[in-house]
Amino acid sequence: VNEIVARMTSFSKLHPLQDENEGALEILHGISQMLGEITGMDGFTLQPAAGAHGELVGLLIIKKYFKTRGIVKNKIIIPDSAHGTNPASAKMAGFSIIELQSNEHGEVPLDHLEYAMKQGDVAGIMLTNPNTLGVFDRQIKDITRIVHEHGGLCYYDGANLNPMLGICRPKDMGFDIVHLNLHKTFSTPHGGGGPGSGPVGVINELIPFLPIPCIVSTDKGLICNYENHESIGRIKAFWGNFSIILRAYVYILSLGGDG
């Protein structure tokens, strides 16, 4: 059904250079609300065109967060069981990487994490949970607590979010930022090199740093807000991969909360 809806001419003939379309904005705003409910996050951008693009956006948000506070933190902790794009994205965002070796259970060793965070210049941690070994880290709340106690932020890579849906949410585990793969988790195409979509969700404190434009609700309806001086700026032309976002929107609605 999501493919049928995406091929309707009222959607397929939309052009990004035409005037703002309230119906299209309603879909973008609606899926942002739904993804927020699914992950626990307070704000979303739908612009990233892929998972790794979402990672880069999340890391740029982390960098901007500390920069606005006059704090220099230029390292990111990444376990050896993390998704392979994590270190590449961190490098592109200008971070150095501290790699943590997993323990015999395939989990993050808390003593090593504590030692790494005590260096003082660590911005946070990137985690996939369950990780690429297929292991759900049972110490996840201790991990996020340690990072927060040392002033860091916790980034959740949604590459393996599928088994978590309806069971637990990234924010409830203690994460501050999450990216999702609509092309993995919400039924959209993932063949032939794309297209993809990697929305990024954040907690309230990080909403000011989301890319522009942001869709906001006003007395006159939904509008696109470009006036955000703390934003990391525009990271993609127009609205992201709209047809992919639309498919995910229909998929979520067709399944409902229980689905």
mmCIF file of C-alpha atoms in Angstrom:
data_model
loop_
_atom_site.group_PDB
_atom_site.id
_atom_site.type_symbol
_atom_site.label_atom_id
_atom_site.label_comp_id
_atom_site.label_asym_id
_atom_site.label_seq_id
_atom_site.Cartn_x
_atom_site.Cartn_y
_atom_site.Cartn_z
ATOM 1 C CA VAL A 1 0.000 0.000 0.000
ATOM 2 C CA ASN A 2 2.891 2.399 0.650
ATOM 3 C CA GLU A 3 4.060 1.917 -2.946
ATOM 4 C CA ILE A 4 0.570 2.643 -4.273
ATOM 5 C CA VAL A 5 0.296 5.848 -2.255
ATOM 6 C CA ALA A 6 3.771 7.011 -3.284
ATOM 7 C CA ARG A 7 2.759 6.698 -6.938
ATOM 8 C CA MET A 8 -0.350 8.865 -6.591
ATOM 9 C CA THR A 9 0.055 11.905 -8.823
ATOM 10 C CA SER A 10 -0.795 14.263 -5.959
ATOM 11 C CA PHE A 11 2.540 13.175 -4.469
ATOM 12 C CA SER A 12 4.620 12.076 -7.441
ATOM 13 C CA LYS A 13 4.099 15.375 -9.272
ATOM 14 C CA LEU A 14 5.068 17.597 -6.347
ATOM 15 C CA HIS A 15 8.126 19.714 -7.102
ATOM 16 C CA PRO A 16 10.477 21.066 -4.418
ATOM 17 C CA LEU A 17 10.590 24.496 -6.070
ATOM 18 C CA GLN A 18 6.832 25.048 -5.945
ATOM 19 C CA ASP A 19 5.192 26.926 -3.090
ATOM 20 C CA GLU A 20 5.047 25.189 0.278
ATOM 21 C CA ASN A 21 2.373 22.493 0.240
ATOM 22 C CA GLU A 22 0.417 22.118 3.466
ATOM 23 C CA GLY A 23 -0.394 18.477 2.716
ATOM 24 C CA ALA A 24 3.246 17.552 2.191
ATOM 25 C CA LEU A 25 4.260 19.466 5.312
ATOM 26 C CA GLU A 26 1.551 17.610 7.242
ATOM 27 C CA ILE A 27 3.124 14.298 6.247
ATOM 28 C CA LEU A 28 6.620 15.442 7.213
ATOM 29 C CA HIS A 29 5.369 16.818 10.524
ATOM 30 C CA GLY A 30 3.269 13.713 11.169
ATOM 31 C CA ILE A 31 6.057 11.207 10.651
ATOM 32 C CA SER A 32 8.341 13.319 12.842
ATOM 33 C CA GLN A 33 5.765 12.974 15.626
ATOM 34 C CA MET A 34 5.486 9.228 15.076
ATOM 35 C CA LEU A 35 9.238 8.686 15.040
ATOM 36 C CA GLY A 36 9.418 10.712 18.237
ATOM 37 C CA GLU A 37 6.906 8.397 19.871
ATOM 38 C CA ILE A 38 8.786 5.323 18.652
ATOM 39 C CA THR A 39 12.209 6.502 19.876
ATOM 40 C CA GLY A 40 11.279 8.825 22.749
ATOM 41 C CA MET A 41 13.105 11.727 21.105
ATOM 42 C CA ASP A 42 11.713 15.262 21.291
ATOM 43 C CA GLY A 43 12.641 16.636 17.864
ATOM 44 C CA PHE A 44 13.523 15.263 14.421
ATOM 45 C CA THR A 45 15.064 16.261 11.134
ATOM 46 C CA LEU A 46 14.108 14.220 8.084
ATOM 47 C CA GLN A 47 16.729 15.666 5.767
ATOM 48 C CA PRO A 48 19.598 13.120 5.974
ATOM 49 C CA ALA A 49 19.631 10.980 2.841
ATOM 50 C CA ALA A 50 21.152 7.835 4.361
ATOM 51 C CA GLY A 51 22.183 6.267 7.640
ATOM 52 C CA ALA A 52 25.783 7.476 7.497
ATOM 53 C CA HIS A 53 24.517 10.926 6.514
ATOM 54 C CA GLY A 54 22.399 10.840 9.665
ATOM 55 C CA GLU A 55 25.466 9.888 11.689
ATOM 56 C CA LEU A 56 27.349 12.878 10.320
ATOM 57 C CA VAL A 57 24.447 15.188 11.165
ATOM 58 C CA GLY A 58 24.266 13.819 14.711
ATOM 59 C CA LEU A 59 27.996 14.281 15.218
ATOM 60 C CA LEU A 60 27.878 17.834 13.863
ATOM 61 C CA ILE A 61 25.114 18.528 16.378
ATOM 62 C CA ILE A 62 27.338 17.185 19.166
ATOM 63 C CA LYS A 63 30.209 19.373 17.970
ATOM 64 C CA LYS A 64 27.984 22.474 17.791
ATOM 65 C CA TYR A 65 26.519 21.744 21.234
ATOM 66 C CA PHE A 66 29.935 21.899 22.888
ATOM 67 C CA LYS A 67 31.166 24.771 20.722
ATOM 68 C CA THR A 68 28.290 27.015 21.812
ATOM 69 C CA ARG A 69 29.289 26.325 25.413
ATOM 70 C CA GLY A 70 32.939 27.121 24.819
ATOM 71 C CA ILE A 71 33.958 23.551 25.631
ATOM 72 C CA VAL A 72 36.617 21.712 23.617
ATOM 73 C CA LYS A 73 35.841 18.015 23.246
ATOM 74 C CA ASN A 74 37.352 16.414 20.170
ATOM 75 C CA LYS A 75 37.177 12.664 20.791
ATOM 76 C CA ILE A 76 34.421 10.096 20.344
ATOM 77 C CA ILE A 77 34.335 6.633 21.915
ATOM 78 C CA ILE A 78 33.341 3.866 19.503
ATOM 79 C CA PRO A 79 33.298 0.174 20.540
ATOM 80 C CA ASP A 80 34.846 -2.398 18.216
ATOM 81 C CA SER A 81 31.347 -3.878 17.817
ATOM 82 C CA ALA A 82 29.894 -0.646 16.422
ATOM 83 C CA HIS A 83 28.472 -0.218 12.951
ATOM 84 C CA GLY A 84 31.309 0.179 10.450
ATOM 85 C CA THR A 85 30.319 3.653 9.292
ATOM 86 C CA ASN A 86 30.610 5.143 12.789
ATOM 87 C CA PRO A 87 34.374 5.822 12.786
ATOM 88 C CA ALA A 88 34.221 7.187 9.233
ATOM 89 C CA SER A 89 31.432 9.606 10.171
ATOM 90 C CA ALA A 90 33.277 10.682 13.310
ATOM 91 C CA LYS A 91 36.407 11.430 11.279
ATOM 92 C CA MET A 92 34.405 13.475 8.781
ATOM 93 C CA ALA A 93 32.963 15.502 11.655
ATOM 94 C CA GLY A 94 36.483 16.272 12.896
ATOM 95 C CA PHE A 95 36.665 13.910 15.867
ATOM 96 C CA SER A 96 39.464 11.584 16.915
ATOM 97 C CA ILE A 97 38.358 8.070 17.789
ATOM 98 C CA ILE A 98 38.888 6.048 20.944
ATOM 99 C CA GLU A 99 38.140 2.404 20.176
ATOM 100 C CA LEU A 100 36.935 0.238 23.059
ATOM 101 C CA GLN A 101 37.538 -3.495 22.880
ATOM 102 C CA SER A 102 34.488 -5.564 23.785
ATOM 103 C CA ASN A 103 34.665 -7.913 26.764
ATOM 104 C CA GLU A 104 34.159 -11.675 26.601
ATOM 105 C CA HIS A 105 30.377 -11.167 26.467
ATOM 106 C CA GLY A 106 30.548 -8.853 23.467
ATOM 107 C CA GLU A 107 29.629 -5.867 25.638
ATOM 108 C CA VAL A 108 31.301 -2.571 26.516
ATOM 109 C CA PRO A 109 33.645 -2.973 29.530
ATOM 110 C CA LEU A 110 32.538 -0.351 32.037
ATOM 111 C CA ASP A 111 35.977 0.090 33.609
ATOM 112 C CA HIS A 112 37.534 0.869 30.219
ATOM 113 C CA LEU A 113 34.710 3.270 29.434
ATOM 114 C CA GLU A 114 35.192 5.071 32.739
ATOM 115 C CA TYR A 115 38.925 5.399 32.090
ATOM 116 C CA ALA A 116 38.369 6.782 28.588
ATOM 117 C CA MET A 117 35.809 9.336 29.774
ATOM 118 C CA LYS A 118 38.172 10.606 32.482
ATOM 119 C CA GLN A 119 40.472 11.989 29.787
ATOM 120 C CA GLY A 120 38.211 15.029 29.795
ATOM 121 C CA ASP A 121 38.139 15.795 26.075
ATOM 122 C CA VAL A 122 35.639 13.096 25.087
ATOM 123 C CA ALA A 123 32.423 14.399 23.529
ATOM 124 C CA GLY A 124 30.531 11.150 23.866
ATOM 125 C CA ILE A 125 29.953 7.632 22.637
ATOM 126 C CA MET A 126 28.436 6.080 19.514
ATOM 127 C CA LEU A 127 26.689 2.765 20.066
ATOM 128 C CA THR A 128 24.660 0.266 18.083
ATOM 129 C CA ASN A 129 22.438 -1.737 20.422
ATOM 130 C CA PRO A 130 22.039 -4.603 19.699
ATOM 131 C CA ASN A 131 25.563 -4.335 18.348
ATOM 132 C CA THR A 132 26.957 -5.856 15.169
ATOM 133 C CA LEU A 133 27.611 -9.097 17.070
ATOM 134 C CA GLY A 134 23.864 -9.363 17.626
ATOM 135 C CA VAL A 135 24.342 -8.759 21.359
ATOM 136 C CA PHE A 136 22.106 -6.433 23.357
ATOM 137 C CA ASP A 137 24.337 -4.713 25.899
ATOM 138 C CA ARG A 138 22.676 -5.396 29.248
ATOM 139 C CA GLN A 139 24.676 -2.598 30.881
ATOM 140 C CA ILE A 140 23.314 0.063 28.556
ATOM 141 C CA LYS A 141 21.933 2.301 31.307
ATOM 142 C CA ASP A 142 25.263 2.145 33.144
ATOM 143 C CA ILE A 143 27.055 3.058 29.911
ATOM 144 C CA THR A 144 24.923 6.138 29.260
ATOM 145 C CA ARG A 145 25.097 7.116 32.940
ATOM 146 C CA ILE A 146 28.912 7.051 32.951
ATOM 147 C CA VAL A 147 29.103 9.131 29.769
ATOM 148 C CA HIS A 148 26.638 11.689 31.133
ATOM 149 C CA GLU A 149 28.423 11.913 34.480
ATOM 150 C CA HIS A 150 31.547 13.002 32.610
ATOM 151 C CA GLY A 151 29.702 15.585 30.529
ATOM 152 C CA GLY A 152 29.386 13.564 27.326
ATOM 153 C CA LEU A 153 26.510 12.816 24.975
ATOM 154 C CA CYS A 154 25.252 9.417 23.863
ATOM 155 C CA TYR A 155 24.541 8.672 20.197
ATOM 156 C CA TYR A 156 22.388 5.704 19.156
ATOM 157 C CA ASP A 157 23.005 4.181 15.736
ATOM 158 C CA GLY A 158 19.641 2.800 14.627
ATOM 159 C CA ALA A 159 21.099 0.228 12.226
ATOM 160 C CA ASN A 160 19.806 -2.596 14.428
ATOM 161 C CA LEU A 161 16.698 -0.894 15.784
ATOM 162 C CA ASN A 162 14.272 -3.427 14.284
ATOM 163 C CA PRO A 163 14.205 -5.880 17.231
ATOM 164 C CA MET A 164 13.790 -2.996 19.680
ATOM 165 C CA LEU A 165 10.561 -1.598 18.233
ATOM 166 C CA GLY A 166 7.779 -1.712 20.791
ATOM 167 C CA ILE A 167 10.119 -3.172 23.421
ATOM 168 C CA CYS A 168 12.363 -0.288 24.448
ATOM 169 C CA ARG A 169 13.236 3.153 23.138
ATOM 170 C CA PRO A 170 16.653 4.781 22.698
ATOM 171 C CA LYS A 171 15.760 7.701 24.964
ATOM 172 C CA ASP A 172 14.701 5.297 27.714
ATOM 173 C CA MET A 173 18.162 3.701 27.480
ATOM 174 C CA GLY A 174 19.687 7.131 28.085
ATOM 175 C CA PHE A 175 20.547 8.241 24.553
ATOM 176 C CA ASP A 176 20.525 11.893 23.493
ATOM 177 C CA ILE A 177 20.667 11.483 19.710
ATOM 178 C CA VAL A 178 19.460 8.734 17.395
ATOM 179 C CA HIS A 179 19.424 8.165 13.673
ATOM 180 C CA LEU A 180 16.998 5.791 12.029
ATOM 181 C CA ASN A 181 17.211 3.986 8.710
ATOM 182 C CA LEU A 182 13.797 4.255 7.058
ATOM 183 C CA HIS A 183 15.165 1.943 4.373
ATOM 184 C CA LYS A 184 15.892 -0.780 6.946
ATOM 185 C CA THR A 185 13.229 -0.434 9.598
ATOM 186 C CA PHE A 186 10.218 1.104 7.887
ATOM 187 C CA SER A 187 9.794 -0.805 4.638
ATOM 188 C CA THR A 188 11.238 1.648 2.125
ATOM 189 C CA PRO A 189 13.399 0.463 -0.817
ATOM 190 C CA HIS A 190 17.047 -0.311 -0.140
ATOM 191 C CA GLY A 191 18.341 -1.720 -3.407
ATOM 192 C CA GLY A 192 20.585 -0.462 -6.170
ATOM 193 C CA GLY A 193 22.454 1.990 -4.000
ATOM 194 C CA GLY A 194 19.404 3.770 -2.626
ATOM 195 C CA PRO A 195 17.592 5.994 -2.176
ATOM 196 C CA GLY A 196 17.708 5.927 1.587
ATOM 197 C CA SER A 197 16.645 8.127 4.450
ATOM 198 C CA GLY A 198 18.338 8.606 7.816
ATOM 199 C CA PRO A 199 16.233 10.882 10.058
ATOM 200 C CA VAL A 200 17.917 12.152 13.221
ATOM 201 C CA GLY A 201 16.113 12.596 16.523
ATOM 202 C CA VAL A 202 17.346 14.533 19.545
ATOM 203 C CA ILE A 203 16.373 15.394 23.100
ATOM 204 C CA ASN A 204 14.924 18.824 23.890
ATOM 205 C CA GLU A 205 18.286 20.352 24.765
ATOM 206 C CA LEU A 206 19.636 19.629 21.280
ATOM 207 C CA ILE A 207 16.637 20.753 19.197
ATOM 208 C CA PRO A 208 18.131 24.232 18.516
ATOM 209 C CA PHE A 209 21.011 22.590 16.632
ATOM 210 C CA LEU A 210 18.879 20.607 14.164
ATOM 211 C CA PRO A 211 19.375 21.434 10.466
ATOM 212 C CA ILE A 212 17.240 24.080 8.809
ATOM 213 C CA PRO A 213 14.540 24.355 7.723
ATOM 214 C CA CYS A 214 12.486 22.998 10.612
ATOM 215 C CA ILE A 215 8.747 22.468 10.227
ATOM 216 C CA VAL A 216 6.857 24.241 13.003
ATOM 217 C CA SER A 217 3.177 24.535 13.821
ATOM 218 C CA THR A 218 1.717 28.057 14.009
ATOM 219 C CA ASP A 219 -1.731 29.649 14.191
ATOM 220 C CA LYS A 220 -1.646 29.808 10.395
ATOM 221 C CA GLY A 221 -0.712 26.159 9.980
ATOM 222 C CA LEU A 222 2.589 24.429 9.349
ATOM 223 C CA ILE A 223 5.476 26.545 8.085
ATOM 224 C CA CYS A 224 9.167 26.092 7.367
ATOM 225 C CA ASN A 225 11.377 27.923 9.818
ATOM 226 C CA TYR A 226 14.769 29.063 8.531
ATOM 227 C CA GLU A 227 15.452 31.452 11.422
ATOM 228 C CA ASN A 228 17.607 29.440 13.786
ATOM 229 C CA HIS A 229 21.042 30.898 14.439
ATOM 230 C CA GLU A 230 22.198 27.873 16.490
ATOM 231 C CA SER A 231 21.393 25.343 13.753
ATOM 232 C CA ILE A 232 24.194 23.389 12.105
ATOM 233 C CA GLY A 233 22.710 24.739 8.860
ATOM 234 C CA ARG A 234 21.321 23.055 5.788
ATOM 235 C CA ILE A 235 22.633 19.573 5.130
ATOM 236 C CA LYS A 236 20.628 18.639 2.039
ATOM 237 C CA ALA A 237 18.687 20.431 -0.662
ATOM 238 C CA PHE A 238 14.937 20.733 -0.174
ATOM 239 C CA TRP A 239 13.190 18.252 2.177
ATOM 240 C CA GLY A 240 15.184 15.049 2.128
ATOM 241 C CA ASN A 241 14.065 12.038 0.098
ATOM 242 C CA PHE A 242 10.359 12.849 0.289
ATOM 243 C CA SER A 243 9.040 9.785 -1.547
ATOM 244 C CA ILE A 244 10.946 7.512 0.841
ATOM 245 C CA ILE A 245 9.654 9.419 3.864
ATOM 246 C CA LEU A 246 6.119 9.139 2.453
ATOM 247 C CA ARG A 247 6.421 5.366 2.101
ATOM 248 C CA ALA A 248 7.568 5.047 5.712
ATOM 249 C CA TYR A 249 4.702 7.297 6.845
ATOM 250 C CA VAL A 250 2.140 5.038 5.162
ATOM 251 C CA TYR A 251 3.867 1.897 6.460
ATOM 252 C CA ILE A 252 3.734 3.106 10.068
ATOM 253 C CA LEU A 253 0.086 4.183 9.764
ATOM 254 C CA SER A 254 -0.928 0.885 8.157
ATOM 255 C CA LEU A 255 0.588 -1.136 11.008
ATOM 256 C CA GLY A 256 -0.440 1.159 13.837
ATOM 257 C CA GLY A 257 1.091 1.270 17.292
ATOM 258 C CA ASP A 258 0.798 -2.467 17.945
ATOM 259 C CA GLY A 259 2.340 -3.312 14.564
#
